mmCIF file of C-alpha atoms in Angstrom:
data_model
loop_
_atom_site.group_PDB
_atom_site.id
_atom_site.type_symbol
_atom_site.label_atom_id
_atom_site.label_comp_id
_atom_site.label_asym_id
_atom_site.label_seq_id
_atom_site.Cartn_x
_atom_site.Cartn_y
_atom_site.Cartn_z
ATOM 1 C CA MET A 8 -25.716 -23.494 -24.220
ATOM 2 C CA LYS A 9 -22.633 -22.782 -22.114
ATOM 3 C CA LYS A 10 -23.092 -20.345 -19.219
ATOM 4 C CA VAL A 11 -20.284 -17.895 -18.368
ATOM 5 C CA VAL A 12 -20.583 -15.723 -15.263
ATOM 6 C CA VAL A 13 -18.540 -12.694 -14.316
ATOM 7 C CA VAL A 14 -18.767 -11.461 -10.786
ATOM 8 C CA GLY A 15 -17.708 -7.793 -10.608
ATOM 9 C CA GLY A 16 -18.539 -4.856 -12.881
ATOM 10 C CA GLY A 17 -15.236 -2.885 -12.585
ATOM 11 C CA TYR A 18 -12.454 -2.548 -15.040
ATOM 12 C CA ALA A 19 -11.525 -6.173 -15.208
ATOM 13 C CA GLY A 20 -15.085 -7.527 -15.339
ATOM 14 C CA VAL A 21 -16.350 -5.068 -17.904
ATOM 15 C CA SER A 22 -13.352 -5.459 -20.114
ATOM 16 C CA PHE A 23 -13.881 -9.268 -20.054
ATOM 17 C CA ALA A 24 -17.623 -8.897 -20.859
ATOM 18 C CA ARG A 25 -16.998 -6.558 -23.722
ATOM 19 C CA ALA A 26 -14.221 -8.715 -25.237
ATOM 20 C CA PHE A 27 -16.081 -12.036 -24.765
ATOM 21 C CA SER A 28 -19.365 -10.759 -26.188
ATOM 22 C CA LYS A 29 -17.528 -10.154 -29.473
ATOM 23 C CA TYR A 30 -16.336 -13.855 -29.664
ATOM 24 C CA ARG A 31 -19.339 -15.873 -28.650
ATOM 25 C CA SER A 32 -22.974 -15.193 -29.613
ATOM 26 C CA ASP A 33 -23.965 -18.785 -28.710
ATOM 27 C CA THR A 34 -23.016 -18.523 -25.066
ATOM 28 C CA GLU A 35 -24.965 -16.923 -22.177
ATOM 29 C CA LEU A 36 -22.967 -14.302 -20.341
ATOM 30 C CA TYR A 37 -24.078 -13.061 -16.896
ATOM 31 C CA ILE A 38 -22.633 -9.988 -15.184
ATOM 32 C CA ILE A 39 -23.247 -9.757 -11.504
ATOM 33 C CA ASP A 40 -22.522 -6.737 -9.287
ATOM 34 C CA GLN A 41 -24.117 -5.351 -6.118
ATOM 35 C CA ASN A 42 -24.163 -1.940 -7.785
ATOM 36 C CA PRO A 43 -25.938 -1.196 -11.119
ATOM 37 C CA TYR A 44 -22.927 0.912 -12.389
ATOM 38 C CA GLN A 45 -19.197 0.846 -12.906
ATOM 39 C CA TYR A 46 -17.558 3.645 -10.842
ATOM 40 C CA LEU A 47 -14.916 5.562 -12.887
ATOM 41 C CA GLN A 48 -12.590 6.630 -10.084
ATOM 42 C CA PRO A 49 -10.142 8.599 -12.326
ATOM 43 C CA GLU A 50 -12.977 11.085 -13.015
ATOM 44 C CA VAL A 51 -13.817 11.652 -9.369
ATOM 45 C CA TYR A 52 -11.711 14.735 -8.895
ATOM 46 C CA SER A 53 -13.718 16.586 -11.521
ATOM 47 C CA PHE A 54 -16.834 15.485 -9.668
ATOM 48 C CA ILE A 55 -15.530 16.744 -6.372
ATOM 49 C CA ALA A 56 -14.656 20.044 -8.139
ATOM 50 C CA ASN A 57 -18.238 20.349 -9.354
ATOM 51 C CA GLU A 58 -17.265 20.096 -12.992
ATOM 52 C CA TYR A 59 -18.990 16.708 -13.497
ATOM 53 C CA LEU A 60 -22.299 15.188 -12.411
ATOM 54 C CA ILE A 61 -22.661 11.719 -10.917
ATOM 55 C CA SER A 62 -23.769 10.510 -14.375
ATOM 56 C CA ASP A 63 -20.358 11.558 -15.712
ATOM 57 C CA ILE A 64 -18.446 9.221 -13.441
ATOM 58 C CA ILE A 65 -20.429 5.997 -13.841
ATOM 59 C CA ILE A 66 -21.223 3.520 -16.610
ATOM 60 C CA ASP A 67 -24.703 1.994 -16.324
ATOM 61 C CA LEU A 68 -24.281 -1.783 -16.289
ATOM 62 C CA PRO A 69 -27.883 -2.912 -17.084
ATOM 63 C CA THR A 70 -27.909 -0.924 -20.332
ATOM 64 C CA LEU A 71 -24.348 -1.872 -21.097
ATOM 65 C CA ALA A 72 -25.284 -5.567 -20.909
ATOM 66 C CA VAL A 73 -28.156 -5.039 -23.363
ATOM 67 C CA GLY A 74 -25.806 -3.102 -25.631
ATOM 68 C CA LEU A 75 -23.312 -6.013 -25.580
ATOM 69 C CA GLY A 76 -25.836 -8.475 -27.109
ATOM 70 C CA GLU A 77 -28.955 -10.527 -26.724
ATOM 71 C CA ASN A 78 -27.203 -13.258 -24.673
ATOM 72 C CA VAL A 79 -25.645 -10.887 -22.147
ATOM 73 C CA PHE A 80 -27.554 -10.311 -18.877
ATOM 74 C CA PHE A 81 -26.976 -8.144 -15.776
ATOM 75 C CA PHE A 82 -27.986 -9.265 -12.306
ATOM 76 C CA ARG A 83 -27.760 -6.878 -9.427
ATOM 77 C CA ASP A 84 -26.945 -8.878 -6.371
ATOM 78 C CA LYS A 85 -24.350 -9.376 -3.614
ATOM 79 C CA VAL A 86 -22.510 -12.677 -3.917
ATOM 80 C CA LEU A 87 -22.301 -14.383 -0.564
ATOM 81 C CA GLN A 88 -20.726 -17.692 -1.450
ATOM 82 C CA ILE A 89 -19.186 -19.608 -4.316
ATOM 83 C CA ASP A 90 -19.139 -23.395 -4.372
ATOM 84 C CA MET A 91 -16.398 -24.267 -6.807
ATOM 85 C CA ASP A 92 -17.086 -28.015 -6.507
ATOM 86 C CA ARG A 93 -20.715 -27.611 -7.566
ATOM 87 C CA ASN A 94 -20.151 -24.687 -9.961
ATOM 88 C CA LEU A 95 -22.690 -22.649 -7.974
ATOM 89 C CA ILE A 96 -22.856 -19.016 -7.058
ATOM 90 C CA GLU A 97 -25.132 -18.000 -4.153
ATOM 91 C CA GLY A 98 -26.244 -14.417 -3.764
ATOM 92 C CA GLU A 99 -28.691 -12.629 -1.527
ATOM 93 C CA LYS A 100 -31.437 -12.958 -4.125
ATOM 94 C CA PHE A 101 -30.625 -16.031 -6.268
ATOM 95 C CA GLY A 102 -28.416 -19.013 -6.989
ATOM 96 C CA LEU A 103 -26.762 -19.511 -10.433
ATOM 97 C CA HIS A 104 -24.829 -22.431 -11.935
ATOM 98 C CA TYR A 105 -21.970 -21.793 -14.329
ATOM 99 C CA ASP A 106 -19.707 -23.512 -16.790
ATOM 100 C CA TYR A 107 -17.009 -20.904 -16.492
ATOM 101 C CA LEU A 108 -16.648 -18.248 -13.805
ATOM 102 C CA VAL A 109 -14.697 -15.056 -13.802
ATOM 103 C CA ILE A 110 -14.227 -13.324 -10.432
ATOM 104 C CA ALA A 111 -13.315 -9.633 -10.773
ATOM 105 C CA VAL A 112 -14.446 -8.140 -7.552
ATOM 106 C CA GLY A 113 -11.648 -5.544 -7.252
ATOM 107 C CA SER A 114 -10.129 -4.126 -4.104
ATOM 108 C CA ARG A 115 -10.906 -1.869 -1.146
ATOM 109 C CA THR A 116 -8.978 0.557 0.964
ATOM 110 C CA PHE A 117 -6.606 -1.018 3.492
ATOM 111 C CA PHE A 118 -7.171 0.283 7.024
ATOM 112 C CA PRO A 119 -4.414 -0.826 9.390
ATOM 113 C CA PRO A 120 -5.220 -1.096 13.090
ATOM 114 C CA ILE A 121 -4.696 2.575 13.797
ATOM 115 C CA GLU A 122 -6.980 4.007 16.542
ATOM 116 C CA GLY A 123 -9.694 6.250 15.081
ATOM 117 C CA LEU A 124 -8.682 5.716 11.463
ATOM 118 C CA ARG A 125 -11.916 4.248 10.077
ATOM 119 C CA LYS A 126 -14.056 6.721 12.033
ATOM 120 C CA TYR A 127 -12.388 9.930 10.989
ATOM 121 C CA ALA A 128 -10.951 9.080 7.548
ATOM 122 C CA SER A 129 -12.554 10.093 4.185
ATOM 123 C CA GLY A 130 -11.658 8.629 0.746
ATOM 124 C CA VAL A 131 -12.730 8.187 -2.830
ATOM 125 C CA LYS A 132 -12.361 4.394 -3.340
ATOM 126 C CA THR A 133 -16.125 3.968 -3.910
ATOM 127 C CA LEU A 134 -18.875 6.188 -5.219
ATOM 128 C CA ASP A 135 -20.489 6.305 -1.797
ATOM 129 C CA ARG A 136 -17.166 7.418 -0.205
ATOM 130 C CA SER A 137 -16.516 10.020 -2.864
ATOM 131 C CA LEU A 138 -20.037 11.477 -2.308
ATOM 132 C CA ASP A 139 -19.386 11.499 1.388
ATOM 133 C CA PHE A 140 -15.913 13.060 0.796
ATOM 134 C CA LYS A 141 -17.424 15.901 -1.279
ATOM 135 C CA GLN A 142 -20.237 16.638 1.141
ATOM 136 C CA LYS A 143 -18.113 16.482 4.284
ATOM 137 C CA PHE A 144 -15.438 18.709 2.742
ATOM 138 C CA GLU A 145 -17.874 21.344 1.599
ATOM 139 C CA ARG A 146 -19.799 21.217 4.838
ATOM 140 C CA LYS A 147 -16.665 21.647 6.892
ATOM 141 C CA ILE A 148 -15.648 24.679 4.806
ATOM 142 C CA LEU A 149 -19.112 26.193 5.171
ATOM 143 C CA GLN A 150 -18.997 25.659 8.874
ATOM 144 C CA ARG A 151 -15.623 27.408 9.151
ATOM 145 C CA ILE A 152 -16.826 30.377 7.113
ATOM 146 C CA LYS A 153 -19.870 30.684 9.407
ATOM 147 C CA GLU A 154 -17.573 30.620 12.452
ATOM 148 C CA GLU A 155 -15.430 33.328 11.012
ATOM 149 C CA GLU A 156 -18.480 35.489 10.331
ATOM 150 C CA LYS A 157 -16.835 36.772 7.138
ATOM 151 C CA CYS A 158 -15.697 35.396 3.786
ATOM 152 C CA TYR A 159 -12.185 34.812 4.892
ATOM 153 C CA ILE A 160 -10.370 31.941 6.535
ATOM 154 C CA GLU A 161 -7.346 33.578 8.137
ATOM 155 C CA LYS A 162 -3.834 32.151 8.545
ATOM 156 C CA ASN A 163 -4.122 32.213 12.292
ATOM 157 C CA SER A 164 -7.186 29.963 12.154
ATOM 158 C CA GLN A 165 -5.968 27.549 9.550
ATOM 159 C CA PHE A 166 -8.105 24.836 7.997
ATOM 160 C CA ASN A 167 -5.966 21.724 7.867
ATOM 161 C CA ILE A 168 -6.433 18.947 5.322
ATOM 162 C CA ILE A 169 -4.197 15.919 6.046
ATOM 163 C CA VAL A 170 -3.565 13.204 3.471
ATOM 164 C CA GLY A 171 -2.310 9.933 5.012
ATOM 165 C CA GLY A 172 -0.048 8.043 2.573
ATOM 166 C CA ALA A 173 2.209 9.467 -0.180
ATOM 167 C CA GLY A 174 1.973 6.772 -2.787
ATOM 168 C CA LEU A 175 0.492 7.637 -6.199
ATOM 169 C CA ALA A 176 -3.036 7.933 -4.868
ATOM 170 C CA GLY A 177 -2.083 10.135 -1.942
ATOM 171 C CA VAL A 178 0.135 12.459 -4.063
ATOM 172 C CA GLU A 179 -2.552 12.689 -6.768
ATOM 173 C CA ILE A 180 -5.338 13.630 -4.318
ATOM 174 C CA ALA A 181 -3.176 16.108 -2.410
ATOM 175 C CA ALA A 182 -2.249 17.862 -5.679
ATOM 176 C CA GLU A 183 -5.825 17.825 -6.938
ATOM 177 C CA MET A 184 -7.156 19.067 -3.640
ATOM 178 C CA ALA A 185 -4.628 21.916 -3.540
ATOM 179 C CA TYR A 186 -5.414 22.945 -7.075
ATOM 180 C CA PHE A 187 -9.161 22.480 -6.687
ATOM 181 C CA SER A 188 -9.215 24.546 -3.475
ATOM 182 C CA ARG A 189 -7.842 27.607 -5.163
ATOM 183 C CA PHE A 190 -10.550 27.655 -7.768
ATOM 184 C CA PHE A 191 -13.294 26.522 -5.431
ATOM 185 C CA PHE A 192 -12.790 29.523 -3.117
ATOM 186 C CA LYS A 193 -12.266 31.893 -6.009
ATOM 187 C CA LYS A 194 -15.461 30.701 -7.644
ATOM 188 C CA ILE A 195 -17.600 31.294 -4.625
ATOM 189 C CA GLY A 196 -15.902 34.485 -3.654
ATOM 190 C CA VAL A 197 -14.191 33.300 -0.477
ATOM 191 C CA LEU A 198 -10.602 34.272 0.402
ATOM 192 C CA CYS A 199 -8.706 31.368 1.968
ATOM 193 C CA ASP A 200 -5.134 32.145 2.942
ATOM 194 C CA GLY A 201 -5.539 29.792 5.793
ATOM 195 C CA LEU A 202 -6.124 26.509 3.934
ATOM 196 C CA ASN A 203 -3.252 24.054 4.618
ATOM 197 C CA ILE A 204 -2.793 20.707 2.832
ATOM 198 C CA THR A 205 -0.276 18.310 4.389
ATOM 199 C CA ILE A 206 0.674 14.860 3.042
ATOM 200 C CA VAL A 207 2.104 12.400 5.570
ATOM 201 C CA GLU A 208 4.287 9.400 4.698
ATOM 202 C CA ALA A 209 6.049 6.857 6.982
ATOM 203 C CA ALA A 210 8.880 6.302 4.474
ATOM 204 C CA ASP A 211 11.708 8.804 4.082
ATOM 205 C CA ARG A 212 10.252 10.355 0.937
ATOM 206 C CA ILE A 213 7.051 10.712 -0.959
ATOM 207 C CA LEU A 214 6.409 8.108 -3.730
ATOM 208 C CA PRO A 215 8.707 5.513 -2.151
ATOM 209 C CA GLY A 216 10.139 3.144 -4.754
ATOM 210 C CA MET A 217 8.982 5.291 -7.728
ATOM 211 C CA ASP A 218 11.293 6.451 -10.505
ATOM 212 C CA ASP A 219 13.343 9.570 -9.606
ATOM 213 C CA PHE A 220 11.849 11.578 -12.430
ATOM 214 C CA VAL A 221 8.330 10.935 -11.244
ATOM 215 C CA TYR A 222 9.317 11.705 -7.660
ATOM 216 C CA GLU A 223 11.139 14.960 -8.475
ATOM 217 C CA THR A 224 8.316 16.190 -10.754
ATOM 218 C CA ALA A 225 5.668 15.392 -8.145
ATOM 219 C CA TYR A 226 7.755 16.971 -5.255
ATOM 220 C CA ARG A 227 8.206 20.248 -7.290
ATOM 221 C CA ARG A 228 4.528 20.311 -8.290
ATOM 222 C CA LEU A 229 3.331 19.727 -4.742
ATOM 223 C CA SER A 230 5.666 22.408 -3.482
ATOM 224 C CA ASN A 231 4.509 24.936 -6.040
ATOM 225 C CA LEU A 232 0.904 24.160 -5.019
ATOM 226 C CA GLY A 233 1.790 24.858 -1.386
ATOM 227 C CA VAL A 234 1.428 21.332 -0.180
ATOM 228 C CA ASN A 235 3.371 20.480 2.996
ATOM 229 C CA MET A 236 5.141 17.087 2.902
ATOM 230 C CA LEU A 237 5.918 15.252 6.174
ATOM 231 C CA THR A 238 8.042 12.171 5.655
ATOM 232 C CA GLY A 239 9.347 9.621 8.210
ATOM 233 C CA LYS A 240 6.126 10.083 10.157
ATOM 234 C CA LYS A 241 4.173 7.023 11.187
ATOM 235 C CA ILE A 242 0.561 7.685 12.205
ATOM 236 C CA ILE A 243 -0.553 5.796 15.329
ATOM 237 C CA LYS A 244 -3.833 7.592 16.165
ATOM 238 C CA VAL A 245 -6.499 9.863 14.700
ATOM 239 C CA ASP A 246 -9.229 11.719 16.491
ATOM 240 C CA GLU A 247 -11.677 14.451 15.566
ATOM 241 C CA GLU A 248 -9.105 17.217 15.727
ATOM 242 C CA THR A 249 -5.623 15.672 15.690
ATOM 243 C CA VAL A 250 -3.342 13.143 13.940
ATOM 244 C CA TYR A 251 -0.748 11.608 16.300
ATOM 245 C CA PHE A 252 2.647 10.244 15.231
ATOM 246 C CA GLU A 253 4.844 7.547 16.626
ATOM 247 C CA ASP A 254 7.586 10.023 17.503
ATOM 248 C CA GLY A 255 5.293 11.828 19.977
ATOM 249 C CA SER A 256 4.472 14.756 17.707
ATOM 250 C CA SER A 257 1.024 15.563 16.283
ATOM 251 C CA ILE A 258 -0.761 17.826 13.805
ATOM 252 C CA LYS A 259 -4.151 19.458 13.824
ATOM 253 C CA GLN A 260 -6.691 18.192 11.323
ATOM 254 C CA ASP A 261 -9.964 19.508 10.120
ATOM 255 C CA PHE A 262 -10.343 16.994 7.327
ATOM 256 C CA PHE A 263 -8.421 13.682 7.074
ATOM 257 C CA ILE A 264 -8.010 11.615 3.893
ATOM 258 C CA TRP A 265 -6.559 8.083 4.042
ATOM 259 C CA THR A 266 -4.849 6.527 0.962
ATOM 260 C CA GLY A 267 -2.735 3.900 2.606
ATOM 261 C CA GLY A 268 -2.874 1.037 0.070
ATOM 262 C CA ILE A 269 -5.416 -1.628 -0.822
ATOM 263 C CA VAL A 270 -6.559 -5.166 0.006
ATOM 264 C CA ALA A 271 -8.715 -7.470 -2.116
ATOM 265 C CA SER A 272 -12.491 -7.538 -1.875
ATOM 266 C CA SER A 273 -13.789 -9.329 1.248
ATOM 267 C CA LEU A 274 -15.204 -12.096 -1.012
ATOM 268 C CA ILE A 275 -11.752 -13.484 -1.781
ATOM 269 C CA PRO A 276 -10.817 -14.639 1.747
ATOM 270 C CA ARG A 277 -14.153 -16.453 1.913
ATOM 271 C CA LEU A 278 -13.302 -18.704 -1.098
ATOM 272 C CA ASN A 279 -10.900 -21.004 0.802
ATOM 273 C CA ILE A 280 -8.163 -20.467 -1.729
ATOM 274 C CA LYS A 281 -4.524 -19.426 -1.318
ATOM 275 C CA THR A 282 -4.077 -15.630 -0.836
ATOM 276 C CA ASN A 283 -1.189 -13.260 -0.326
ATOM 277 C CA LYS A 284 -0.658 -10.555 2.327
ATOM 278 C CA ARG A 285 -3.058 -8.215 0.542
ATOM 279 C CA LYS A 286 -5.757 -10.958 0.649
ATOM 280 C CA GLN A 287 -5.460 -11.181 -3.186
ATOM 281 C CA ALA A 288 -6.019 -14.599 -4.747
ATOM 282 C CA VAL A 289 -2.825 -16.399 -5.771
ATOM 283 C CA VAL A 290 -3.377 -17.654 -9.329
ATOM 284 C CA ASP A 291 -1.499 -19.575 -11.976
ATOM 285 C CA ARG A 292 -0.409 -18.486 -15.424
ATOM 286 C CA PHE A 293 -4.032 -18.825 -16.701
ATOM 287 C CA PHE A 294 -5.448 -16.806 -13.694
ATOM 288 C CA ASN A 295 -6.888 -20.013 -12.183
ATOM 289 C CA PRO A 296 -6.766 -20.638 -8.438
ATOM 290 C CA GLU A 297 -5.237 -23.996 -7.550
ATOM 291 C CA GLY A 298 -7.420 -26.892 -8.592
ATOM 292 C CA CYS A 299 -10.122 -24.842 -10.405
ATOM 293 C CA ASP A 300 -9.444 -24.717 -14.172
ATOM 294 C CA ASN A 301 -12.892 -23.310 -14.982
ATOM 295 C CA VAL A 302 -12.531 -20.451 -12.529
ATOM 296 C CA PHE A 303 -10.538 -17.258 -13.370
ATOM 297 C CA ILE A 304 -9.676 -14.541 -10.813
ATOM 298 C CA ILE A 305 -8.556 -11.288 -12.388
ATOM 299 C CA GLY A 306 -7.945 -7.612 -11.741
ATOM 300 C CA ASP A 307 -7.062 -6.046 -8.349
ATOM 301 C CA CYS A 308 -8.440 -8.977 -6.371
ATOM 302 C CA ALA A 309 -5.733 -11.305 -7.748
ATOM 303 C CA GLU A 310 -1.896 -11.326 -7.560
ATOM 304 C CA ILE A 311 -1.125 -10.912 -11.223
ATOM 305 C CA LYS A 312 2.291 -12.129 -12.261
ATOM 306 C CA ASN A 313 4.262 -12.351 -15.484
ATOM 307 C CA PHE A 314 5.461 -15.951 -15.135
ATOM 308 C CA GLU A 315 8.193 -15.397 -17.775
ATOM 309 C CA THR A 316 9.906 -12.633 -15.798
ATOM 310 C CA GLY A 317 8.584 -13.406 -12.292
ATOM 311 C CA GLU A 318 7.410 -9.769 -12.015
ATOM 312 C CA ILE A 319 4.329 -9.144 -9.859
ATOM 313 C CA LEU A 320 2.320 -6.509 -11.655
ATOM 314 C CA PRO A 321 0.787 -3.473 -9.825
ATOM 315 C CA PRO A 322 -2.983 -3.365 -9.140
ATOM 316 C CA MET A 323 -3.763 -0.765 -11.728
ATOM 317 C CA ALA A 324 -6.604 -0.231 -14.226
ATOM 318 C CA GLN A 325 -4.421 -1.059 -17.271
ATOM 319 C CA ILE A 326 -3.526 -4.416 -15.728
ATOM 320 C CA ALA A 327 -7.147 -5.148 -14.821
ATOM 321 C CA ILE A 328 -8.294 -4.325 -18.388
ATOM 322 C CA GLN A 329 -5.636 -6.587 -19.950
ATOM 323 C CA THR A 330 -6.514 -9.518 -17.654
ATOM 324 C CA GLY A 331 -10.122 -9.179 -18.662
ATOM 325 C CA GLU A 332 -9.299 -9.269 -22.352
ATOM 326 C CA ILE A 333 -6.861 -12.164 -21.996
ATOM 327 C CA THR A 334 -9.376 -14.215 -19.974
ATOM 328 C CA ALA A 335 -11.991 -13.687 -22.674
ATOM 329 C CA ARG A 336 -9.581 -15.282 -25.120
ATOM 330 C CA TYR A 337 -8.867 -18.183 -22.783
ATOM 331 C CA ILE A 338 -12.478 -19.165 -22.232
ATOM 332 C CA LYS A 339 -13.311 -18.712 -25.942
ATOM 333 C CA THR A 340 -10.465 -21.225 -26.696
ATOM 334 C CA LEU A 341 -11.666 -23.624 -24.029
ATOM 335 C CA ILE A 342 -15.196 -23.627 -25.316
ATOM 336 C CA GLU A 343 -13.883 -24.400 -28.774
ATOM 337 C CA GLY A 344 -12.215 -27.501 -27.284
ATOM 338 C CA LYS A 345 -8.686 -26.190 -27.634
ATOM 339 C CA LYS A 346 -5.892 -25.571 -25.237
ATOM 340 C CA PRO A 347 -5.095 -21.879 -24.563
ATOM 341 C CA GLN A 348 -1.561 -20.597 -24.691
ATOM 342 C CA PRO A 349 -0.548 -18.404 -21.751
ATOM 343 C CA GLU A 350 -0.523 -14.628 -22.215
ATOM 344 C CA TYR A 351 0.743 -12.058 -19.772
ATOM 345 C CA PRO A 352 -0.360 -8.514 -19.053
ATOM 346 C CA VAL A 353 2.294 -5.934 -19.696
ATOM 347 C CA PHE A 354 2.910 -2.885 -17.506
ATOM 348 C CA LYS A 355 3.003 -0.157 -20.091
ATOM 349 C CA GLY A 356 3.951 2.652 -17.799
ATOM 350 C CA MET A 357 2.108 5.162 -15.619
ATOM 351 C CA VAL A 358 0.645 8.601 -15.754
ATOM 352 C CA SER A 359 -0.609 10.562 -12.741
ATOM 353 C CA ALA A 360 -2.595 13.776 -12.551
ATOM 354 C CA LEU A 361 -0.959 16.467 -10.373
ATOM 355 C CA GLY A 362 -3.649 19.127 -10.147
ATOM 356 C CA GLY A 363 -5.441 20.799 -12.983
ATOM 357 C CA ARG A 364 -4.075 20.209 -16.481
ATOM 358 C CA TYR A 365 -0.733 18.997 -15.180
ATOM 359 C CA GLY A 366 0.657 15.531 -14.803
ATOM 360 C CA VAL A 367 3.642 13.266 -14.875
ATOM 361 C CA GLY A 368 4.135 10.047 -16.784
ATOM 362 C CA MET A 369 6.557 7.501 -18.134
ATOM 363 C CA VAL A 370 6.078 4.653 -20.590
ATOM 364 C CA LYS A 371 7.885 1.314 -20.815
ATOM 365 C CA ASN A 372 10.169 2.379 -23.669
ATOM 366 C CA GLY A 373 11.780 5.023 -21.424
ATOM 367 C CA LEU A 374 9.857 8.095 -22.583
ATOM 368 C CA LYS A 375 9.185 10.446 -19.716
ATOM 369 C CA PHE A 376 6.954 13.547 -19.825
ATOM 370 C CA LYS A 377 5.283 16.023 -17.511
ATOM 371 C CA GLY A 378 2.998 19.057 -17.515
ATOM 372 C CA PHE A 379 0.166 19.440 -19.951
ATOM 373 C CA PRO A 380 1.370 16.600 -22.350
ATOM 374 C CA ALA A 381 1.122 14.159 -19.457
ATOM 375 C CA TYR A 382 -2.361 15.405 -18.495
ATOM 376 C CA LEU A 383 -3.513 15.178 -22.105
ATOM 377 C CA PHE A 384 -2.063 11.645 -22.479
ATOM 378 C CA LYS A 385 -3.933 10.499 -19.425
ATOM 379 C CA GLU A 386 -7.163 11.966 -20.731
ATOM 380 C CA LEU A 387 -6.778 10.270 -24.103
ATOM 381 C CA VAL A 388 -6.021 6.897 -22.514
ATOM 382 C CA PHE A 389 -9.080 7.081 -20.376
ATOM 383 C CA LEU A 390 -11.315 8.257 -23.206
ATOM 384 C CA HIS A 391 -10.137 5.268 -25.265
ATOM 385 C CA TYR A 392 -11.613 3.061 -22.489
ATOM 386 C CA LYS A 393 -14.713 5.090 -21.615
ATOM 387 C CA LEU A 394 -16.178 6.190 -25.007
ATOM 388 C CA PRO A 395 -16.875 2.715 -26.363
ATOM 389 C CA LEU A 396 -18.685 1.809 -23.155
ATOM 390 C CA ARG A 397 -20.744 5.011 -23.358
ATOM 391 C CA HIS A 398 -21.674 4.034 -26.930
ATOM 392 C CA LEU A 399 -22.686 0.494 -25.941
ATOM 393 C CA SER A 400 -24.723 1.755 -22.954
ATOM 394 C CA LYS A 401 -26.590 4.233 -25.168
ATOM 395 C CA LYS A 402 -27.219 1.414 -27.692
ATOM 396 C CA GLY A 403 -28.680 -0.694 -24.856
ATOM 397 C CA TYR A 404 -30.808 2.203 -23.635
ATOM 398 C CA LYS A 405 -32.289 2.727 -27.037
ATOM 399 C CA LYS A 406 -33.182 -0.985 -27.223
ATOM 400 C CA LEU A 407 -34.847 -0.906 -23.835
ATOM 401 C CA SER A 408 -36.823 2.305 -24.592
ATOM 402 C CA ARG A 409 -38.378 1.077 -27.812
#
């Protein structure tokens, strides 16, 4: 019996496992991840706002594997090394041979060599970091309220939240934090005229390189939410109280959030394969690294390209999901002894939340929308991904609890 292994239980890995389990009941499929869950980062803002529990922002991988079929297995382990010559994966707990390997280990936040950045920055890229973010933010606010000795944070003693980076992630989190803060303080009965949110970007505008409609909508929304926007400011140092800029200026900070891009998982550089500046694997039209036609590297940890157009596709969930589904078809075809035909993921557009039930989006056919329709579209797209996985996980849970 053929043995297919997927390393990584994120969007790409889970989408591959779900698609492949439908094609092959006579093949063993192993899912390996160091965490027993898939972290649903788009839901994290509702978690931070105390609308969701932790269980609402994760998919349980062991029960999902059982729900996918009898020949699907989940191993919780950290992969240390992959020997592509011997078709061998070595983890902290076990070694596993494979016939076909899918590497879908995702990405991590990029921290440039800025003094103090790692020490003082918060973020939401992982579940651990989002928990830390939530707790640190609420603890800081509580500390300030205690210092004021009244339920009021005054303008002359402002609480400054600084967001470093004004790409989609930075703009989204600045908007969500501004919107959430209003309701957070209203809910607990604390007046907070002195809360300041500032987004900082080294380029000359927020959302550099994005469509003008998206930029203008986001700019107006951030302005209406009271978010300050500092552009043309390069951060060179962060300490416990201050963010310093290259031009000699600085800004006080009580809570610092860093969203300055991504790099591939630390596993990729250890594979001795060709990588790009983001440490992503450089792969061919079948997602194979050079010289390894039974290894597929997909999702954010790979440089995904449409070889017909030459377009390098952005590291987004929609691309990761498509690469997982395409790779499932590739391996199915190879097991059947046939030659697969190249398929390419398609960037279908983007939609971004901008605080509360408001968003901005555009799809590939040129349709642009904003406000509640954009928010609703994003929710529906995400439910289309999440609900089938919830169903499979519950199905697996019922099997295990019999």
